[in-house]
Short mmCIF file of N, CA and C (backbone and C1' of nucleotides) in Angstrom, two decimals:
data_model
loop_
_atom_site.label_atom_id
_atom_site.label_comp_id
_atom_site.label_asym_id
_atom_site.label_seq_id
_atom_site.Cartn_x
_atom_site.Cartn_y
_atom_site.Cartn_z
N MET A 1 32.67 -42.90 -6.34
CA MET A 1 31.65 -43.31 -7.32
C MET A 1 32.18 -43.23 -8.72
N GLU A 2 32.19 -44.31 -9.38
CA GLU A 2 32.70 -44.29 -10.76
C GLU A 2 31.66 -43.69 -11.69
N LYS A 3 32.15 -43.09 -12.70
CA LYS A 3 31.25 -42.55 -13.70
C LYS A 3 30.80 -43.66 -14.61
N ARG A 4 29.56 -43.90 -14.70
CA ARG A 4 29.05 -44.99 -15.52
C ARG A 4 29.26 -44.69 -17.00
N VAL A 5 30.49 -44.53 -17.40
CA VAL A 5 30.76 -44.24 -18.81
C VAL A 5 30.59 -45.51 -19.62
N THR A 6 29.95 -45.39 -20.74
CA THR A 6 29.73 -46.55 -21.61
C THR A 6 31.02 -46.84 -22.37
N PRO A 7 31.19 -48.08 -22.82
CA PRO A 7 32.39 -48.49 -23.56
C PRO A 7 32.67 -47.54 -24.72
N PHE A 8 31.63 -47.05 -25.31
CA PHE A 8 31.80 -46.13 -26.44
C PHE A 8 32.52 -44.86 -25.98
N GLN A 9 32.07 -44.29 -24.89
CA GLN A 9 32.70 -43.08 -24.39
C GLN A 9 34.15 -43.37 -24.03
N ASN A 10 34.37 -44.49 -23.40
CA ASN A 10 35.72 -44.86 -23.01
C ASN A 10 36.63 -44.87 -24.23
N LYS A 11 36.09 -45.33 -25.34
CA LYS A 11 36.87 -45.40 -26.58
C LYS A 11 37.19 -44.00 -27.07
N VAL A 12 36.21 -43.14 -26.97
CA VAL A 12 36.40 -41.75 -27.41
C VAL A 12 37.46 -41.08 -26.54
N TYR A 13 37.38 -41.31 -25.25
CA TYR A 13 38.36 -40.70 -24.35
C TYR A 13 39.77 -41.21 -24.69
N GLY A 14 39.86 -42.48 -24.96
CA GLY A 14 41.17 -43.06 -25.31
C GLY A 14 41.75 -42.40 -26.54
N ALA A 15 40.92 -42.20 -27.54
CA ALA A 15 41.40 -41.58 -28.78
C ALA A 15 41.77 -40.13 -28.53
N CYS A 16 40.99 -39.46 -27.74
CA CYS A 16 41.24 -38.05 -27.43
C CYS A 16 42.58 -37.90 -26.72
N ARG A 17 42.88 -38.83 -25.83
CA ARG A 17 44.14 -38.77 -25.09
C ARG A 17 45.34 -38.97 -26.01
N GLU A 18 45.11 -39.52 -27.16
CA GLU A 18 46.22 -39.74 -28.10
C GLU A 18 46.61 -38.45 -28.80
N ILE A 19 45.81 -37.44 -28.62
CA ILE A 19 46.12 -36.16 -29.25
C ILE A 19 47.19 -35.45 -28.45
N PRO A 20 48.35 -35.21 -29.06
CA PRO A 20 49.46 -34.52 -28.39
C PRO A 20 49.17 -33.04 -28.20
N ALA A 21 49.86 -32.44 -27.28
CA ALA A 21 49.66 -31.01 -27.03
C ALA A 21 50.11 -30.20 -28.24
N GLY A 22 49.50 -29.10 -28.47
CA GLY A 22 49.85 -28.26 -29.60
C GLY A 22 49.20 -28.75 -30.89
N ARG A 23 48.37 -29.76 -30.77
CA ARG A 23 47.67 -30.27 -31.96
C ARG A 23 46.19 -30.41 -31.65
N VAL A 24 45.37 -30.42 -32.67
CA VAL A 24 43.93 -30.56 -32.47
C VAL A 24 43.37 -31.59 -33.44
N SER A 25 42.33 -32.26 -33.03
CA SER A 25 41.69 -33.25 -33.90
C SER A 25 40.23 -32.85 -34.14
N THR A 26 39.60 -33.49 -35.10
CA THR A 26 38.21 -33.15 -35.40
C THR A 26 37.28 -34.25 -34.93
N TYR A 27 36.07 -33.90 -34.68
CA TYR A 27 35.07 -34.88 -34.22
C TYR A 27 34.94 -36.00 -35.25
N ALA A 28 34.97 -35.63 -36.50
CA ALA A 28 34.82 -36.63 -37.57
C ALA A 28 35.96 -37.65 -37.51
N GLU A 29 37.19 -37.17 -37.42
CA GLU A 29 38.35 -38.07 -37.37
C GLU A 29 38.25 -38.95 -36.14
N LEU A 30 37.91 -38.32 -35.03
CA LEU A 30 37.78 -39.07 -33.79
C LEU A 30 36.67 -40.11 -33.91
N ALA A 31 35.58 -39.70 -34.49
CA ALA A 31 34.43 -40.60 -34.64
C ALA A 31 34.85 -41.83 -35.44
N ARG A 32 35.53 -41.59 -36.54
CA ARG A 32 35.98 -42.71 -37.39
C ARG A 32 36.97 -43.57 -36.61
N ARG A 33 37.75 -42.93 -35.79
CA ARG A 33 38.76 -43.62 -34.99
C ARG A 33 38.08 -44.63 -34.05
N VAL A 34 36.97 -44.23 -33.49
CA VAL A 34 36.25 -45.11 -32.58
C VAL A 34 35.28 -46.02 -33.33
N GLY A 35 35.17 -45.78 -34.64
CA GLY A 35 34.29 -46.65 -35.42
C GLY A 35 32.86 -46.14 -35.45
N CYS A 36 32.74 -44.80 -35.40
CA CYS A 36 31.40 -44.24 -35.42
C CYS A 36 31.25 -43.35 -36.65
N ALA A 37 30.13 -43.45 -37.34
CA ALA A 37 29.93 -42.67 -38.55
C ALA A 37 29.31 -41.32 -38.21
N SER A 38 28.96 -41.14 -36.99
CA SER A 38 28.33 -39.89 -36.60
C SER A 38 29.16 -39.15 -35.55
N PRO A 39 29.65 -37.98 -35.87
CA PRO A 39 30.45 -37.17 -34.95
C PRO A 39 29.63 -36.71 -33.76
N ARG A 40 28.35 -36.74 -33.89
CA ARG A 40 27.48 -36.31 -32.78
C ARG A 40 27.69 -37.19 -31.58
N ALA A 41 27.82 -38.47 -31.83
CA ALA A 41 28.02 -39.40 -30.72
C ALA A 41 29.31 -39.07 -29.98
N VAL A 42 30.32 -38.65 -30.73
CA VAL A 42 31.60 -38.28 -30.11
C VAL A 42 31.40 -37.08 -29.20
N GLY A 43 30.67 -36.11 -29.68
CA GLY A 43 30.40 -34.92 -28.87
C GLY A 43 29.68 -35.31 -27.59
N GLN A 44 28.77 -36.24 -27.69
CA GLN A 44 28.03 -36.69 -26.52
C GLN A 44 28.98 -37.21 -25.47
N ALA A 45 29.95 -37.98 -25.93
CA ALA A 45 30.91 -38.58 -25.00
C ALA A 45 31.82 -37.50 -24.42
N LEU A 46 32.32 -36.62 -25.25
CA LEU A 46 33.25 -35.58 -24.79
C LEU A 46 32.59 -34.61 -23.84
N LYS A 47 31.35 -34.30 -24.11
CA LYS A 47 30.65 -33.34 -23.26
C LYS A 47 30.52 -33.91 -21.86
N CYS A 48 30.51 -35.22 -21.78
CA CYS A 48 30.36 -35.89 -20.48
C CYS A 48 31.74 -36.17 -19.89
N ASN A 49 32.78 -35.93 -20.67
CA ASN A 49 34.17 -36.19 -20.31
C ASN A 49 34.44 -36.12 -18.81
N PRO A 50 34.36 -37.24 -18.11
CA PRO A 50 34.59 -37.30 -16.67
C PRO A 50 36.08 -37.47 -16.37
N PHE A 51 36.90 -37.67 -17.38
CA PHE A 51 38.33 -37.91 -17.19
C PHE A 51 39.15 -36.65 -17.48
N ALA A 52 38.50 -35.52 -17.60
CA ALA A 52 39.22 -34.28 -17.83
C ALA A 52 40.03 -33.92 -16.58
N PRO A 53 41.22 -33.27 -16.72
CA PRO A 53 41.82 -32.92 -18.02
C PRO A 53 42.65 -34.08 -18.57
N GLU A 54 42.52 -35.23 -17.94
CA GLU A 54 43.23 -36.40 -18.47
C GLU A 54 42.87 -36.59 -19.94
N VAL A 55 41.63 -36.29 -20.25
CA VAL A 55 41.17 -36.35 -21.64
C VAL A 55 40.99 -34.92 -22.15
N PRO A 56 41.95 -34.45 -22.93
CA PRO A 56 41.92 -33.08 -23.45
C PRO A 56 40.83 -32.89 -24.50
N CYS A 57 39.62 -32.83 -24.07
CA CYS A 57 38.50 -32.67 -25.01
C CYS A 57 38.60 -31.32 -25.71
N HIS A 58 39.34 -30.39 -25.13
CA HIS A 58 39.46 -29.06 -25.74
C HIS A 58 40.34 -29.13 -26.99
N ARG A 59 41.03 -30.26 -27.17
CA ARG A 59 41.85 -30.40 -28.38
C ARG A 59 41.02 -30.95 -29.53
N VAL A 60 39.77 -31.11 -29.30
CA VAL A 60 38.87 -31.62 -30.34
C VAL A 60 38.04 -30.47 -30.90
N VAL A 61 38.13 -30.28 -32.21
CA VAL A 61 37.41 -29.18 -32.84
C VAL A 61 36.57 -29.71 -34.00
N ALA A 62 35.81 -28.83 -34.61
CA ALA A 62 34.97 -29.24 -35.73
C ALA A 62 35.82 -29.44 -36.98
N SER A 63 35.30 -30.19 -37.94
CA SER A 63 36.05 -30.51 -39.16
C SER A 63 36.30 -29.25 -39.98
N SER A 64 35.53 -28.25 -39.75
CA SER A 64 35.66 -27.00 -40.51
C SER A 64 36.75 -26.12 -39.90
N ARG A 65 37.53 -26.68 -38.97
CA ARG A 65 38.60 -25.96 -38.26
C ARG A 65 38.00 -25.02 -37.24
N GLU A 66 36.70 -25.03 -37.07
CA GLU A 66 36.11 -24.17 -36.05
C GLU A 66 36.29 -24.81 -34.68
N LEU A 67 36.14 -24.00 -33.65
CA LEU A 67 36.32 -24.52 -32.30
C LEU A 67 35.24 -25.55 -31.97
N GLY A 68 34.06 -25.33 -32.45
CA GLY A 68 32.98 -26.26 -32.16
C GLY A 68 32.29 -25.86 -30.87
N GLY A 69 32.42 -26.69 -29.84
CA GLY A 69 31.76 -26.36 -28.57
C GLY A 69 32.66 -26.74 -27.42
N PHE A 70 32.19 -26.48 -26.23
CA PHE A 70 32.98 -26.79 -25.03
C PHE A 70 32.10 -26.69 -23.80
N SER A 71 32.28 -27.62 -22.90
CA SER A 71 31.53 -27.58 -21.64
C SER A 71 30.02 -27.59 -21.87
N GLY A 72 29.64 -28.14 -22.98
CA GLY A 72 28.21 -28.25 -23.26
C GLY A 72 27.66 -27.02 -23.97
N LYS A 73 28.56 -26.08 -24.31
CA LYS A 73 28.09 -24.89 -25.02
C LYS A 73 28.57 -24.92 -26.46
N SER A 74 27.67 -24.74 -27.38
CA SER A 74 28.04 -24.72 -28.80
C SER A 74 28.82 -23.44 -29.10
N SER A 75 28.65 -22.46 -28.27
CA SER A 75 29.35 -21.18 -28.43
C SER A 75 29.23 -20.38 -27.14
N GLY A 76 30.14 -19.46 -26.94
CA GLY A 76 30.08 -18.66 -25.73
C GLY A 76 31.43 -18.54 -25.06
N ALA A 77 31.44 -18.08 -23.85
CA ALA A 77 32.68 -17.87 -23.11
C ALA A 77 33.44 -19.19 -22.98
N GLU A 78 32.73 -20.30 -22.82
CA GLU A 78 33.37 -21.60 -22.67
C GLU A 78 34.20 -21.91 -23.91
N VAL A 79 33.64 -21.64 -25.05
CA VAL A 79 34.36 -21.88 -26.30
C VAL A 79 35.57 -20.97 -26.39
N ALA A 80 35.42 -19.75 -25.92
CA ALA A 80 36.53 -18.79 -25.94
C ALA A 80 37.66 -19.34 -25.08
N ARG A 81 37.31 -19.94 -23.95
CA ARG A 81 38.31 -20.53 -23.05
C ARG A 81 39.04 -21.65 -23.78
N LYS A 82 38.30 -22.42 -24.53
CA LYS A 82 38.89 -23.53 -25.29
C LYS A 82 39.93 -22.98 -26.26
N LYS A 83 39.61 -21.90 -26.90
CA LYS A 83 40.54 -21.27 -27.84
C LYS A 83 41.79 -20.82 -27.10
N ALA A 84 41.60 -20.25 -25.93
CA ALA A 84 42.74 -19.79 -25.14
C ALA A 84 43.63 -20.97 -24.78
N LEU A 85 43.02 -22.10 -24.42
CA LEU A 85 43.78 -23.29 -24.06
C LEU A 85 44.62 -23.76 -25.24
N LEU A 86 44.03 -23.76 -26.41
CA LEU A 86 44.75 -24.20 -27.60
C LEU A 86 45.92 -23.26 -27.87
N LEU A 87 45.70 -21.99 -27.66
CA LEU A 87 46.77 -21.01 -27.86
C LEU A 87 47.90 -21.29 -26.89
N GLU A 88 47.55 -21.68 -25.68
CA GLU A 88 48.54 -22.01 -24.67
C GLU A 88 49.35 -23.22 -25.09
N GLU A 89 48.68 -24.14 -25.76
CA GLU A 89 49.36 -25.36 -26.22
C GLU A 89 50.27 -25.05 -27.39
N GLY A 90 50.04 -23.92 -28.00
CA GLY A 90 50.88 -23.52 -29.11
C GLY A 90 50.16 -23.64 -30.45
N VAL A 91 48.88 -23.85 -30.40
CA VAL A 91 48.10 -23.98 -31.63
C VAL A 91 47.92 -22.61 -32.26
N GLY A 92 48.05 -22.54 -33.57
CA GLY A 92 47.91 -21.26 -34.27
C GLY A 92 46.51 -21.10 -34.85
N PHE A 93 46.04 -19.88 -34.85
CA PHE A 93 44.69 -19.61 -35.38
C PHE A 93 44.76 -18.72 -36.60
N GLU A 94 43.81 -18.91 -37.49
CA GLU A 94 43.74 -18.08 -38.68
C GLU A 94 43.18 -16.71 -38.31
N ASP A 95 43.31 -15.79 -39.22
CA ASP A 95 42.82 -14.44 -38.97
C ASP A 95 41.30 -14.45 -38.84
N THR A 96 40.69 -15.48 -39.44
CA THR A 96 39.23 -15.59 -39.37
C THR A 96 38.79 -16.19 -38.04
N GLY A 97 39.76 -16.62 -37.25
CA GLY A 97 39.42 -17.21 -35.95
C GLY A 97 39.42 -18.72 -36.03
N LYS A 98 39.78 -19.27 -37.19
CA LYS A 98 39.81 -20.72 -37.34
C LYS A 98 41.21 -21.25 -37.06
N ILE A 99 41.29 -22.55 -36.79
CA ILE A 99 42.58 -23.14 -36.50
C ILE A 99 43.33 -23.44 -37.80
N LYS A 100 44.64 -23.25 -37.80
CA LYS A 100 45.43 -23.51 -38.99
C LYS A 100 45.47 -25.02 -39.26
N PRO A 101 45.28 -25.42 -40.50
CA PRO A 101 45.26 -26.84 -40.89
C PRO A 101 46.52 -27.56 -40.45
N ASP A 102 47.62 -26.85 -40.36
CA ASP A 102 48.89 -27.47 -39.98
C ASP A 102 48.88 -27.91 -38.52
N PHE A 103 47.96 -27.37 -37.75
CA PHE A 103 47.88 -27.72 -36.34
C PHE A 103 46.87 -28.84 -36.10
N VAL A 104 46.18 -29.23 -37.16
CA VAL A 104 45.19 -30.31 -37.02
C VAL A 104 45.91 -31.65 -37.02
N TRP A 105 45.69 -32.41 -35.99
CA TRP A 105 46.36 -33.69 -35.81
C TRP A 105 45.72 -34.77 -36.69
N LYS A 106 46.55 -35.67 -37.19
CA LYS A 106 46.06 -36.76 -38.04
C LYS A 106 46.23 -38.05 -37.27
N PHE A 107 45.20 -38.83 -37.14
CA PHE A 107 45.25 -40.05 -36.34
C PHE A 107 46.09 -41.16 -36.97
N SER A 108 45.54 -41.86 -37.92
CA SER A 108 46.26 -42.99 -38.49
C SER A 108 47.53 -42.55 -39.19
N LEU A 109 47.44 -42.09 -40.37
CA LEU A 109 48.63 -41.76 -41.15
C LEU A 109 49.55 -40.83 -40.40
N ALA A 110 49.45 -40.81 -39.09
CA ALA A 110 50.29 -39.92 -38.31
C ALA A 110 51.73 -40.37 -38.38
N LYS A 111 52.49 -39.77 -39.24
CA LYS A 111 53.89 -40.15 -39.40
C LYS A 111 54.73 -39.44 -38.35
N CYS A 112 54.24 -38.52 -37.73
CA CYS A 112 54.91 -37.70 -36.75
C CYS A 112 56.29 -37.31 -37.10
N ASP A 113 56.95 -38.02 -37.94
CA ASP A 113 58.35 -37.69 -38.20
C ASP A 113 58.43 -36.72 -39.35
N SER A 114 57.81 -35.62 -39.19
CA SER A 114 57.82 -34.61 -40.25
C SER A 114 59.25 -34.34 -40.69
N SER A 115 59.66 -34.98 -41.73
CA SER A 115 61.04 -34.79 -42.21
C SER A 115 61.21 -33.36 -42.69
N ALA A 116 60.26 -32.85 -43.35
CA ALA A 116 60.41 -31.50 -43.88
C ALA A 116 60.25 -30.49 -42.77
P DC B 1 12.65 -54.18 -27.30
"O5'" DC B 1 11.64 -53.00 -27.75
"C5'" DC B 1 10.26 -53.28 -27.77
"C4'" DC B 1 9.46 -52.03 -28.05
"C3'" DC B 1 10.16 -51.11 -29.06
"O3'" DC B 1 9.18 -50.53 -29.92
"C1'" DC B 1 9.91 -49.98 -27.00
P DA B 2 9.60 -49.65 -31.15
"O5'" DA B 2 9.28 -48.16 -30.62
"C5'" DA B 2 7.99 -47.86 -30.11
"C4'" DA B 2 7.85 -46.36 -29.83
"C3'" DA B 2 8.44 -45.50 -30.95
"O3'" DA B 2 7.63 -44.34 -31.16
"C1'" DA B 2 9.59 -45.08 -28.91
P DT B 3 8.12 -43.23 -32.14
"O5'" DT B 3 8.70 -42.13 -31.12
"C5'" DT B 3 7.88 -41.67 -30.05
"C4'" DT B 3 8.46 -40.40 -29.44
"C3'" DT B 3 9.07 -39.45 -30.47
"O3'" DT B 3 8.76 -38.09 -30.13
"C1'" DT B 3 10.73 -40.12 -28.93
P DG B 4 9.42 -36.90 -30.94
"O5'" DG B 4 10.64 -36.47 -29.99
"C5'" DG B 4 10.42 -36.27 -28.58
"C4'" DG B 4 11.57 -35.50 -27.95
"C3'" DG B 4 12.18 -34.46 -28.88
"O3'" DG B 4 12.59 -33.31 -28.13
"C1'" DG B 4 13.80 -36.13 -28.37
P DT B 5 13.29 -32.09 -28.86
"O5'" DT B 5 14.82 -32.32 -28.44
"C5'" DT B 5 15.13 -32.46 -27.03
"C4'" DT B 5 16.61 -32.71 -26.83
"C3'" DT B 5 17.50 -31.74 -27.62
"O3'" DT B 5 18.49 -31.20 -26.73
"C1'" DT B 5 18.13 -33.99 -28.06
P DG B 6 19.27 -29.97 -27.25
"O5'" DG B 6 20.66 -30.70 -27.60
"C5'" DG B 6 21.34 -31.43 -26.59
"C4'" DG B 6 22.66 -31.98 -27.13
"C3'" DG B 6 23.37 -30.99 -28.07
"O3'" DG B 6 24.77 -30.92 -27.78
"C1'" DG B 6 22.99 -33.07 -29.18
P DA B 7 25.20 -29.46 -27.45
"O5'" DA B 7 26.74 -29.51 -27.79
"C5'" DA B 7 27.31 -28.42 -28.53
"C4'" DA B 7 28.65 -28.82 -29.04
"C3'" DA B 7 28.70 -30.10 -29.85
"O3'" DA B 7 29.31 -29.79 -31.07
"C1'" DA B 7 30.43 -30.11 -28.23
P DC B 8 28.48 -29.44 -32.36
"O5'" DC B 8 28.82 -30.67 -33.34
"C5'" DC B 8 29.91 -31.53 -33.15
"C4'" DC B 8 30.22 -32.29 -34.43
"C3'" DC B 8 30.77 -31.42 -35.55
"O3'" DC B 8 31.80 -32.13 -36.26
"C1'" DC B 8 28.74 -32.40 -36.25
P DG B 9 32.28 -31.66 -37.69
"O5'" DG B 9 31.33 -32.49 -38.67
"C5'" DG B 9 31.33 -33.91 -38.58
"C4'" DG B 9 31.03 -34.53 -39.93
"C3'" DG B 9 31.75 -33.80 -41.06
"O3'" DG B 9 32.22 -34.75 -42.00
"C1'" DG B 9 29.37 -33.58 -41.30
P DC B 10 32.81 -34.23 -43.41
"O5'" DC B 10 31.61 -34.40 -44.47
"C5'" DC B 10 30.87 -35.61 -44.49
"C4'" DC B 10 29.74 -35.53 -45.52
"C3'" DC B 10 30.18 -34.86 -46.82
"O3'" DC B 10 29.71 -35.60 -47.93
"C1'" DC B 10 28.34 -33.68 -45.88
P DC B 11 29.95 -35.01 -49.38
"O5'" DC B 11 28.45 -34.57 -49.77
"C5'" DC B 11 27.37 -35.45 -49.48
"C4'" DC B 11 26.07 -34.95 -50.11
"C3'" DC B 11 26.27 -34.35 -51.49
"O3'" DC B 11 25.21 -34.73 -52.36
"C1'" DC B 11 25.41 -32.69 -49.98
P DT B 12 25.14 -34.17 -53.84
"O5'" DT B 12 24.11 -32.96 -53.67
"C5'" DT B 12 22.82 -33.19 -53.07
"C4'" DT B 12 21.96 -31.93 -53.14
"C3'" DT B 12 22.00 -31.24 -54.51
"O3'" DT B 12 20.69 -30.84 -54.89
"C1'" DT B 12 22.70 -29.73 -52.82
P DG B 13 20.48 -30.03 -56.26
"O5'" DG B 13 20.35 -28.52 -55.75
"C5'" DG B 13 19.33 -28.17 -54.80
"C4'" DG B 13 19.22 -26.65 -54.67
"C3'" DG B 13 19.35 -25.95 -56.01
"O3'" DG B 13 18.38 -24.89 -56.14
"C1'" DG B 13 21.03 -25.17 -54.49
P DC C 1 36.41 -21.08 -51.86
"O5'" DC C 1 35.08 -20.17 -51.73
"C5'" DC C 1 35.24 -18.73 -51.81
"C4'" DC C 1 33.97 -18.01 -51.39
"C3'" DC C 1 33.43 -18.56 -50.07
"O3'" DC C 1 33.04 -17.49 -49.21
"C1'" DC C 1 31.81 -18.86 -51.78
P DC C 2 32.48 -17.81 -47.84
"O5'" DC C 2 30.88 -17.81 -48.01
"C5'" DC C 2 30.22 -16.64 -48.51
"C4'" DC C 2 28.70 -16.77 -48.44
"C3'" DC C 2 28.22 -17.29 -47.08
"O3'" DC C 2 27.04 -16.59 -46.68
"C1'" DC C 2 27.53 -18.79 -48.79
P DA C 3 26.28 -16.98 -45.38
"O5'" DA C 3 25.09 -17.92 -45.93
"C5'" DA C 3 24.20 -17.41 -46.92
"C4'" DA C 3 23.00 -18.34 -47.09
"C3'" DA C 3 22.46 -18.86 -45.76
"O3'" DA C 3 21.03 -18.79 -45.74
"C1'" DA C 3 23.08 -20.69 -47.16
P DG C 4 20.23 -19.37 -44.52
"O5'" DG C 4 19.79 -20.81 -45.06
"C5'" DG C 4 19.08 -20.92 -46.29
"C4'" DG C 4 18.68 -22.36 -46.57
"C3'" DG C 4 18.10 -23.08 -45.34
"O3'" DG C 4 16.90 -23.77 -45.72
"C1'" DG C 4 19.92 -24.32 -46.21
P DG C 5 16.08 -24.60 -44.64
"O5'" DG C 5 16.43 -26.12 -45.02
"C5'" DG C 5 16.52 -26.49 -46.40
"C4'" DG C 5 16.84 -27.97 -46.54
"C3'" DG C 5 16.22 -28.83 -45.43
"O3'" DG C 5 15.70 -30.03 -46.00
"C1'" DG C 5 18.58 -29.08 -45.41
P DC C 6 15.02 -31.09 -45.02
"O5'" DC C 6 16.10 -32.27 -45.00
"C5'" DC C 6 16.58 -32.79 -46.26
"C4'" DC C 6 17.59 -33.91 -46.04
"C3'" DC C 6 17.15 -34.95 -45.01
"O3'" DC C 6 17.45 -36.25 -45.50
"C1'" DC C 6 19.21 -33.97 -44.33
P DG C 7 17.13 -37.50 -44.60
"O5'" DG C 7 18.58 -37.84 -44.02
"C5'" DG C 7 19.69 -37.81 -44.91
"C4'" DG C 7 20.94 -38.38 -44.23
"C3'" DG C 7 20.60 -39.56 -43.31
"O3'" DG C 7 21.58 -40.58 -43.45
"C1'" DG C 7 21.60 -37.79 -42.06
P DC C 8 21.29 -41.96 -42.65
"O5'" DC C 8 22.27 -41.79 -41.39
"C5'" DC C 8 23.64 -41.51 -41.59
"C4'" DC C 8 24.36 -41.33 -40.26
"C3'" DC C 8 23.84 -42.29 -39.20
"O3'" DC C 8 24.68 -43.43 -39.10
"C1'" DC C 8 23.92 -40.04 -38.36
P DC C 9 24.15 -44.67 -38.23
"O5'" DC C 9 24.70 -44.32 -36.76
"C5'" DC C 9 26.07 -44.01 -36.59
"C4'" DC C 9 26.37 -43.72 -35.13
"C3'" DC C 9 25.77 -44.72 -34.17
"O3'" DC C 9 26.73 -45.15 -33.23
"C1'" DC C 9 24.97 -42.53 -33.68
P DA C 10 26.32 -46.29 -32.17
"O5'" DA C 10 26.12 -45.42 -30.85
"C5'" DA C 10 27.13 -44.49 -30.49
"C4'" DA C 10 26.70 -43.64 -29.31
"C3'" DA C 10 26.04 -44.47 -28.21
"O3'" DA C 10 26.54 -44.08 -26.94
"C1'" DA C 10 24.58 -42.72 -28.90
P DC C 11 26.07 -44.79 -25.64
"O5'" DC C 11 25.07 -43.67 -25.07
"C5'" DC C 11 25.55 -42.34 -24.87
"C4'" DC C 11 24.52 -41.46 -24.18
"C3'" DC C 11 23.84 -42.14 -23.00
"O3'" DC C 11 23.70 -41.22 -21.93
"C1'" DC C 11 22.22 -41.51 -24.62
P DA C 12 23.00 -41.74 -20.56
"O5'" DA C 12 21.67 -40.84 -20.51
"C5'" DA C 12 21.74 -39.45 -20.84
"C4'" DA C 12 20.37 -38.80 -20.70
"C3'" DA C 12 19.59 -39.33 -19.49
"O3'" DA C 12 18.84 -38.28 -18.88
"C1'" DA C 12 18.44 -39.88 -21.51
P DT C 13 17.86 -38.65 -17.69
"O5'" DT C 13 16.45 -38.74 -18.44
"C5'" DT C 13 16.05 -37.67 -19.31
"C4'" DT C 13 14.59 -37.80 -19.70
"C3'" DT C 13 13.72 -38.36 -18.58
"O3'" DT C 13 12.44 -37.72 -18.56
"C1'" DT C 13 13.59 -39.80 -20.45
#
DNA sequence: CATGTGACGCCTG
DNA sequence: CCAGGCGCCACAT
């Protein structure tokens, strides 16, 4: 049985899959990537993420560098697991528990060739 | 067709 | 800097 994912969700999953390991993206960036002005819609799609772990929804965090939510929980053990996964990928966290800006992935202007 | 909810973001005070 | 409020899009009922 296929998951009746709407074209919008499919787009979100596609963008999410573009996020390399050890990096994280924000709902806002992802939303803009899919052409949506509301990050909420992105969360709706990710929470339904039927293509996991093909679609690393755990690499998507809030614009404030916070973890955001996971598995349909805005906070809780699920979110803690998400943090653990990011740590496994090599993502660094601030002392405040936030993700380091250097680990936040950039979609378009992604030059990837960090010369410095 | 209308209403409610949701893994958020940005502005103002 | 912190706290509060409003806006937004998509989806389910």
